[in-house]
Amino acid sequence: MPKLKLGAAFYGLAAIATTVTVVLMLVRQGPWADVHGWVFGALVAVVALSAVFLAVGAVTRRGLIADDGPWICRHGWAVLVGVTVLGFVLTLLTDADIPWLPTSPAVFIPHWIRRLQEKYWEGRVEAEVQAVRERNAAVFRAEPGGEPRSGS
């Protein structure tokens, strides 16, 4: 498949949102003020790692579920799912009242962008086929008897 265009923007926005979450965690804003110890450090690492994976999807312009390219572009979605599951387990280990890991929707981003990309290219192919059909129909209508001229 060709490289992502719009999908890279979605990956970039998700990476920025996840990075903002990391910053809020580090300044202990909101629900993160009550989380302490190794669980807090592990949660920060998990969210930061998710931001890195999403940024890789944006920078490489191939995404995290590509058919070709580096290993991270072909299997990054599985690593992102694993990191998100690890974050969910870590949120269960803390006594603080924190929401489910903020990067949990990130699990769906690679598949959603892949589907968006496939639909885009299907639409492009369909539009090209329709243009060829219209061109051929115009040629048949322009010729007397509905037969195209030879040599054209």
JSON list of C-alpha atoms in Angstrom, two decimals:
[
{"chain": "A", "resi": 1, "resn": "MET", "atom": "CA", "xyz": [0.00, 0.00, 0.00]},
{"chain": "A", "resi": 2, "resn": "PRO", "atom": "CA", "xyz": [1.15, 3.56, -0.59]},
{"chain": "A", "resi": 3, "resn": "LYS", "atom": "CA", "xyz": [2.38, 5.67, 2.26]},
{"chain": "A", "resi": 4, "resn": "LEU", "atom": "CA", "xyz": [-0.14, 7.34, 4.55]},
{"chain": "A", "resi": 5, "resn": "LYS", "atom": "CA", "xyz": [-1.00, 10.98, 4.15]},
{"chain": "A", "resi": 6, "resn": "LEU", "atom": "CA", "xyz": [-4.06, 11.78, 6.21]},
{"chain": "A", "resi": 7, "resn": "GLY", "atom": "CA", "xyz": [-3.31, 8.82, 8.48]},
{"chain": "A", "resi": 8, "resn": "ALA", "atom": "CA", "xyz": [0.05, 10.33, 9.39]},
{"chain": "A", "resi": 9, "resn": "ALA", "atom": "CA", "xyz": [-1.80, 13.42, 10.63]},
{"chain": "A", "resi": 10, "resn": "PHE", "atom": "CA", "xyz": [-4.06, 11.25, 12.80]},
{"chain": "A", "resi": 11, "resn": "TYR", "atom": "CA", "xyz": [-1.04, 9.46, 14.23]},
{"chain": "A", "resi": 12, "resn": "GLY", "atom": "CA", "xyz": [0.60, 12.83, 14.88]},
{"chain": "A", "resi": 13, "resn": "LEU", "atom": "CA", "xyz": [-2.45, 14.19, 16.70]},
{"chain": "A", "resi": 14, "resn": "ALA", "atom": "CA", "xyz": [-2.71, 11.04, 18.81]},
{"chain": "A", "resi": 15, "resn": "ALA", "atom": "CA", "xyz": [1.00, 11.29, 19.64]},
{"chain": "A", "resi": 16, "resn": "ILE", "atom": "CA", "xyz": [0.60, 14.93, 20.70]},
{"chain": "A", "resi": 17, "resn": "ALA", "atom": "CA", "xyz": [-2.43, 14.13, 22.87]},
{"chain": "A", "resi": 18, "resn": "THR", "atom": "CA", "xyz": [-0.56, 11.25, 24.51]},
{"chain": "A", "resi": 19, "resn": "THR", "atom": "CA", "xyz": [2.48, 13.46, 25.11]},
{"chain": "A", "resi": 20, "resn": "VAL", "atom": "CA", "xyz": [0.23, 16.04, 26.80]},
{"chain": "A", "resi": 21, "resn": "THR", "atom": "CA", "xyz": [-1.02, 13.24, 29.04]},
{"chain": "A", "resi": 22, "resn": "VAL", "atom": "CA", "xyz": [2.57, 12.36, 29.96]},
{"chain": "A", "resi": 23, "resn": "VAL", "atom": "CA", "xyz": [3.25, 15.99, 30.88]},
{"chain": "A", "resi": 24, "resn": "LEU", "atom": "CA", "xyz": [0.09, 16.14, 33.01]},
{"chain": "A", "resi": 25, "resn": "MET", "atom": "CA", "xyz": [1.18, 12.94, 34.73]},
{"chain": "A", "resi": 26, "resn": "LEU", "atom": "CA", "xyz": [4.64, 14.33, 35.44]},
{"chain": "A", "resi": 27, "resn": "VAL", "atom": "CA", "xyz": [3.30, 17.56, 36.96]},
{"chain": "A", "resi": 28, "resn": "ARG", "atom": "CA", "xyz": [0.83, 15.41, 38.91]},
{"chain": "A", "resi": 29, "resn": "GLN", "atom": "CA", "xyz": [-2.21, 17.17, 37.56]},
{"chain": "A", "resi": 30, "resn": "GLY", "atom": "CA", "xyz": [-5.72, 15.86, 38.21]},
{"chain": "A", "resi": 31, "resn": "PRO", "atom": "CA", "xyz": [-6.11, 12.21, 39.20]},
{"chain": "A", "resi": 32, "resn": "TRP", "atom": "CA", "xyz": [-2.36, 11.61, 38.95]},
{"chain": "A", "resi": 33, "resn": "ALA", "atom": "CA", "xyz": [-1.69, 13.57, 42.15]},
{"chain": "A", "resi": 34, "resn": "ASP", "atom": "CA", "xyz": [-2.62, 10.56, 44.30]},
{"chain": "A", "resi": 35, "resn": "VAL", "atom": "CA", "xyz": [-0.54, 7.95, 42.47]},
{"chain": "A", "resi": 36, "resn": "HIS", "atom": "CA", "xyz": [2.84, 7.19, 44.04]},
{"chain": "A", "resi": 37, "resn": "GLY", "atom": "CA", "xyz": [5.60, 4.65, 43.94]},
{"chain": "A", "resi": 38, "resn": "TRP", "atom": "CA", "xyz": [6.73, 2.27, 41.26]},
{"chain": "A", "resi": 39, "resn": "VAL", "atom": "CA", "xyz": [3.24, 2.01, 39.77]},
{"chain": "A", "resi": 40, "resn": "PHE", "atom": "CA", "xyz": [3.31, 5.73, 38.94]},
{"chain": "A", "resi": 41, "resn": "GLY", "atom": "CA", "xyz": [6.71, 5.40, 37.28]},
{"chain": "A", "resi": 42, "resn": "ALA", "atom": "CA", "xyz": [5.56, 2.39, 35.31]},
{"chain": "A", "resi": 43, "resn": "LEU", "atom": "CA", "xyz": [2.37, 4.18, 34.18]},
{"chain": "A", "resi": 44, "resn": "VAL", "atom": "CA", "xyz": [4.39, 7.19, 33.02]},
{"chain": "A", "resi": 45, "resn": "ALA", "atom": "CA", "xyz": [6.70, 4.86, 31.09]},
{"chain": "A", "resi": 46, "resn": "VAL", "atom": "CA", "xyz": [3.76, 3.04, 29.48]},
{"chain": "A", "resi": 47, "resn": "VAL", "atom": "CA", "xyz": [2.05, 6.26, 28.36]},
{"chain": "A", "resi": 48, "resn": "ALA", "atom": "CA", "xyz": [5.35, 7.71, 27.12]},
{"chain": "A", "resi": 49, "resn": "LEU", "atom": "CA", "xyz": [6.08, 4.51, 25.19]},
{"chain": "A", "resi": 50, "resn": "SER", "atom": "CA", "xyz": [2.62, 4.71, 23.62]},
{"chain": "A", "resi": 51, "resn": "ALA", "atom": "CA", "xyz": [3.37, 8.30, 22.56]},
{"chain": "A", "resi": 52, "resn": "VAL", "atom": "CA", "xyz": [6.64, 7.15, 21.00]},
{"chain": "A", "resi": 53, "resn": "PHE", "atom": "CA", "xyz": [4.92, 4.39, 19.00]},
{"chain": "A", "resi": 54, "resn": "LEU", "atom": "CA", "xyz": [2.26, 6.79, 17.75]},
{"chain": "A", "resi": 55, "resn": "ALA", "atom": "CA", "xyz": [4.95, 9.30, 16.79]},
{"chain": "A", "resi": 56, "resn": "VAL", "atom": "CA", "xyz": [6.81, 6.57, 14.88]},
{"chain": "A", "resi": 57, "resn": "GLY", "atom": "CA", "xyz": [3.58, 5.87, 12.98]},
{"chain": "A", "resi": 58, "resn": "ALA", "atom": "CA", "xyz": [3.39, 9.55, 12.03]},
{"chain": "A", "resi": 59, "resn": "VAL", "atom": "CA", "xyz": [7.07, 10.06, 11.17]},
{"chain": "A", "resi": 60, "resn": "THR", "atom": "CA", "xyz": [7.49, 6.95, 9.05]},
{"chain": "A", "resi": 61, "resn": "ARG", "atom": "CA", "xyz": [4.23, 7.73, 7.21]},
{"chain": "A", "resi": 62, "resn": "ARG", "atom": "CA", "xyz": [3.60, 3.99, 6.98]},
{"chain": "A", "resi": 63, "resn": "GLY", "atom": "CA", "xyz": [1.66, 3.60, 10.21]},
{"chain": "A", "resi": 64, "resn": "LEU", "atom": "CA", "xyz": [1.93, 0.74, 12.67]},
{"chain": "A", "resi": 65, "resn": "ILE", "atom": "CA", "xyz": [0.16, -1.88, 10.58]},
{"chain": "A", "resi": 66, "resn": "ALA", "atom": "CA", "xyz": [1.88, -1.61, 7.20]},
{"chain": "A", "resi": 67, "resn": "ASP", "atom": "CA", "xyz": [2.44, -4.38, 4.67]},
{"chain": "A", "resi": 68, "resn": "ASP", "atom": "CA", "xyz": [6.08, -3.45, 4.15]},
{"chain": "A", "resi": 69, "resn": "GLY", "atom": "CA", "xyz": [8.80, -1.38, 5.73]},
{"chain": "A", "resi": 70, "resn": "PRO", "atom": "CA", "xyz": [10.69, -1.73, 9.00]},
{"chain": "A", "resi": 71, "resn": "TRP", "atom": "CA", "xyz": [9.65, -4.15, 11.70]},
{"chain": "A", "resi": 72, "resn": "ILE", "atom": "CA", "xyz": [8.03, -1.42, 13.80]},
{"chain": "A", "resi": 73, "resn": "CYS", "atom": "CA", "xyz": [5.80, -0.44, 10.87]},
{"chain": "A", "resi": 74, "resn": "ARG", "atom": "CA", "xyz": [4.63, -4.01, 10.35]},
{"chain": "A", "resi": 75, "resn": "HIS", "atom": "CA", "xyz": [4.20, -5.09, 13.98]},
{"chain": "A", "resi": 76, "resn": "GLY", "atom": "CA", "xyz": [3.93, -1.85, 15.97]},
{"chain": "A", "resi": 77, "resn": "TRP", "atom": "CA", "xyz": [0.20, -2.32, 16.46]},
{"chain": "A", "resi": 78, "resn": "ALA", "atom": "CA", "xyz": [0.79, -5.52, 18.43]},
{"chain": "A", "resi": 79, "resn": "VAL", "atom": "CA", "xyz": [3.36, -3.82, 20.63]},
{"chain": "A", "resi": 80, "resn": "LEU", "atom": "CA", "xyz": [0.96, -0.90, 21.19]},
{"chain": "A", "resi": 81, "resn": "VAL", "atom": "CA", "xyz": [-1.79, -3.33, 22.22]},
{"chain": "A", "resi": 82, "resn": "GLY", "atom": "CA", "xyz": [0.63, -5.05, 24.62]},
{"chain": "A", "resi": 83, "resn": "VAL", "atom": "CA", "xyz": [1.73, -1.75, 26.15]},
{"chain": "A", "resi": 84, "resn": "THR", "atom": "CA", "xyz": [-1.90, -0.69, 26.59]},
{"chain": "A", "resi": 85, "resn": "VAL", "atom": "CA", "xyz": [-2.80, -3.97, 28.28]},
{"chain": "A", "resi": 86, "resn": "LEU", "atom": "CA", "xyz": [0.20, -3.54, 30.58]},
{"chain": "A", "resi": 87, "resn": "GLY", "atom": "CA", "xyz": [-1.03, -0.04, 31.44]},
{"chain": "A", "resi": 88, "resn": "PHE", "atom": "CA", "xyz": [-4.49, -1.39, 32.21]},
{"chain": "A", "resi": 89, "resn": "VAL", "atom": "CA", "xyz": [-3.01, -3.98, 34.58]},
{"chain": "A", "resi": 90, "resn": "LEU", "atom": "CA", "xyz": [-0.95, -1.27, 36.26]},
{"chain": "A", "resi": 91, "resn": "THR", "atom": "CA", "xyz": [-4.06, 0.88, 36.84]},
{"chain": "A", "resi": 92, "resn": "LEU", "atom": "CA", "xyz": [-5.62, -2.09, 38.62]},
{"chain": "A", "resi": 93, "resn": "LEU", "atom": "CA", "xyz": [-2.61, -2.33, 40.94]},
{"chain": "A", "resi": 94, "resn": "THR", "atom": "CA", "xyz": [-2.89, 1.20, 42.30]},
{"chain": "A", "resi": 95, "resn": "ASP", "atom": "CA", "xyz": [-5.19, 2.28, 45.10]},
{"chain": "A", "resi": 96, "resn": "ALA", "atom": "CA", "xyz": [-5.67, 5.75, 43.63]},
{"chain": "A", "resi": 97, "resn": "ASP", "atom": "CA", "xyz": [-8.89, 6.66, 41.87]},
{"chain": "A", "resi": 98, "resn": "ILE", "atom": "CA", "xyz": [-7.53, 7.06, 38.36]},
{"chain": "A", "resi": 99, "resn": "PRO", "atom": "CA", "xyz": [-9.36, 6.42, 35.13]},
{"chain": "A", "resi": 100, "resn": "TRP", "atom": "CA", "xyz": [-8.51, 3.54, 32.88]},
{"chain": "A", "resi": 101, "resn": "LEU", "atom": "CA", "xyz": [-5.24, 4.20, 31.12]},
{"chain": "A", "resi": 102, "resn": "PRO", "atom": "CA", "xyz": [-5.67, 7.30, 28.92]},
{"chain": "A", "resi": 103, "resn": "THR", "atom": "CA", "xyz": [-4.03, 5.61, 25.94]},
{"chain": "A", "resi": 104, "resn": "SER", "atom": "CA", "xyz": [-6.54, 2.77, 25.78]},
{"chain": "A", "resi": 105, "resn": "PRO", "atom": "CA", "xyz": [-8.29, 4.14, 22.65]},
{"chain": "A", "resi": 106, "resn": "ALA", "atom": "CA", "xyz": [-4.87, 4.14, 20.95]},
{"chain": "A", "resi": 107, "resn": "VAL", "atom": "CA", "xyz": [-5.26, 0.40, 20.44]},
{"chain": "A", "resi": 108, "resn": "PHE", "atom": "CA", "xyz": [-7.85, 1.09, 17.73]},
{"chain": "A", "resi": 109, "resn": "ILE", "atom": "CA", "xyz": [-5.94, 3.85, 15.92]},
{"chain": "A", "resi": 110, "resn": "PRO", "atom": "CA", "xyz": [-3.73, 1.65, 13.67]},
{"chain": "A", "resi": 111, "resn": "HIS", "atom": "CA", "xyz": [-6.64, -0.52, 12.49]},
{"chain": "A", "resi": 112, "resn": "TRP", "atom": "CA", "xyz": [-8.92, 2.47, 12.00]},
{"chain": "A", "resi": 113, "resn": "ILE", "atom": "CA", "xyz": [-6.28, 4.34, 9.96]},
{"chain": "A", "resi": 114, "resn": "ARG", "atom": "CA", "xyz": [-5.56, 1.20, 7.92]},
{"chain": "A", "resi": 115, "resn": "ARG", "atom": "CA", "xyz": [-9.27, 0.88, 7.12]},
{"chain": "A", "resi": 116, "resn": "LEU", "atom": "CA", "xyz": [-9.44, 4.59, 6.25]},
{"chain": "A", "resi": 117, "resn": "GLN", "atom": "CA", "xyz": [-6.50, 4.18, 3.89]},
{"chain": "A", "resi": 118, "resn": "GLU", "atom": "CA", "xyz": [-8.00, 1.09, 2.20]},
{"chain": "A", "resi": 119, "resn": "LYS", "atom": "CA", "xyz": [-11.32, 2.87, 1.63]},
{"chain": "A", "resi": 120, "resn": "TYR", "atom": "CA", "xyz": [-9.50, 5.88, 0.18]},
{"chain": "A", "resi": 121, "resn": "TRP", "atom": "CA", "xyz": [-7.64, 3.77, -2.38]},
{"chain": "A", "resi": 122, "resn": "GLU", "atom": "CA", "xyz": [-10.77, 1.77, -3.23]},
{"chain": "A", "resi": 123, "resn": "GLY", "atom": "CA", "xyz": [-12.54, 5.04, -3.92]},
{"chain": "A", "resi": 124, "resn": "ARG", "atom": "CA", "xyz": [-9.68, 6.26, -6.12]},
{"chain": "A", "resi": 125, "resn": "VAL", "atom": "CA", "xyz": [-9.74, 3.05, -8.18]},
{"chain": "A", "resi": 126, "resn": "GLU", "atom": "CA", "xyz": [-13.52, 3.20, -8.49]},
{"chain": "A", "resi": 127, "resn": "ALA", "atom": "CA", "xyz": [-13.35, 6.82, -9.67]},
{"chain": "A", "resi": 128, "resn": "GLU", "atom": "CA", "xyz": [-10.73, 5.94, -12.29]},
{"chain": "A", "resi": 129, "resn": "VAL", "atom": "CA", "xyz": [-12.81, 3.02, -13.57]},
{"chain": "A", "resi": 130, "resn": "GLN", "atom": "CA", "xyz": [-15.88, 5.26, -13.76]},
{"chain": "A", "resi": 131, "resn": "ALA", "atom": "CA", "xyz": [-13.89, 7.88, -15.71]},
{"chain": "A", "resi": 132, "resn": "VAL", "atom": "CA", "xyz": [-12.76, 5.24, -18.23]},
{"chain": "A", "resi": 133, "resn": "ARG", "atom": "CA", "xyz": [-16.36, 4.00, -18.62]},
{"chain": "A", "resi": 134, "resn": "GLU", "atom": "CA", "xyz": [-17.61, 7.53, -19.25]},
{"chain": "A", "resi": 135, "resn": "ARG", "atom": "CA", "xyz": [-14.83, 8.17, -21.77]},
{"chain": "A", "resi": 136, "resn": "ASN", "atom": "CA", "xyz": [-15.64, 4.95, -23.63]},
{"chain": "A", "resi": 137, "resn": "ALA", "atom": "CA", "xyz": [-19.35, 5.73, -23.61]},
{"chain": "A", "resi": 138, "resn": "ALA", "atom": "CA", "xyz": [-18.65, 9.18, -25.05]},
{"chain": "A", "resi": 139, "resn": "VAL", "atom": "CA", "xyz": [-16.56, 7.66, -27.87]},
{"chain": "A", "resi": 140, "resn": "PHE", "atom": "CA", "xyz": [-19.33, 5.18, -28.77]},
{"chain": "A", "resi": 141, "resn": "ARG", "atom": "CA", "xyz": [-21.98, 7.93, -28.77]},
{"chain": "A", "resi": 142, "resn": "ALA", "atom": "CA", "xyz": [-19.85, 10.25, -30.92]},
{"chain": "A", "resi": 143, "resn": "GLU", "atom": "CA", "xyz": [-19.46, 7.75, -33.77]},
{"chain": "A", "resi": 144, "resn": "PRO", "atom": "CA", "xyz": [-22.24, 7.05, -36.27]},
{"chain": "A", "resi": 145, "resn": "GLY", "atom": "CA", "xyz": [-23.69, 3.58, -35.73]},
{"chain": "A", "resi": 146, "resn": "GLY", "atom": "CA", "xyz": [-22.18, 3.36, -32.24]},
{"chain": "A", "resi": 147, "resn": "GLU", "atom": "CA", "xyz": [-18.89, 1.95, -33.54]},
{"chain": "A", "resi": 148, "resn": "PRO", "atom": "CA", "xyz": [-15.63, 3.74, -32.79]},
{"chain": "A", "resi": 149, "resn": "ARG", "atom": "CA", "xyz": [-13.40, 4.79, -35.64]},
{"chain": "A", "resi": 150, "resn": "SER", "atom": "CA", "xyz": [-10.51, 2.51, -36.38]},
{"chain": "A", "resi": 151, "resn": "GLY", "atom": "CA", "xyz": [-7.13, 3.96, -35.58]},
{"chain": "A", "resi": 152, "resn": "SER", "atom": "CA", "xyz": [-8.33, 6.25, -32.80]}
]
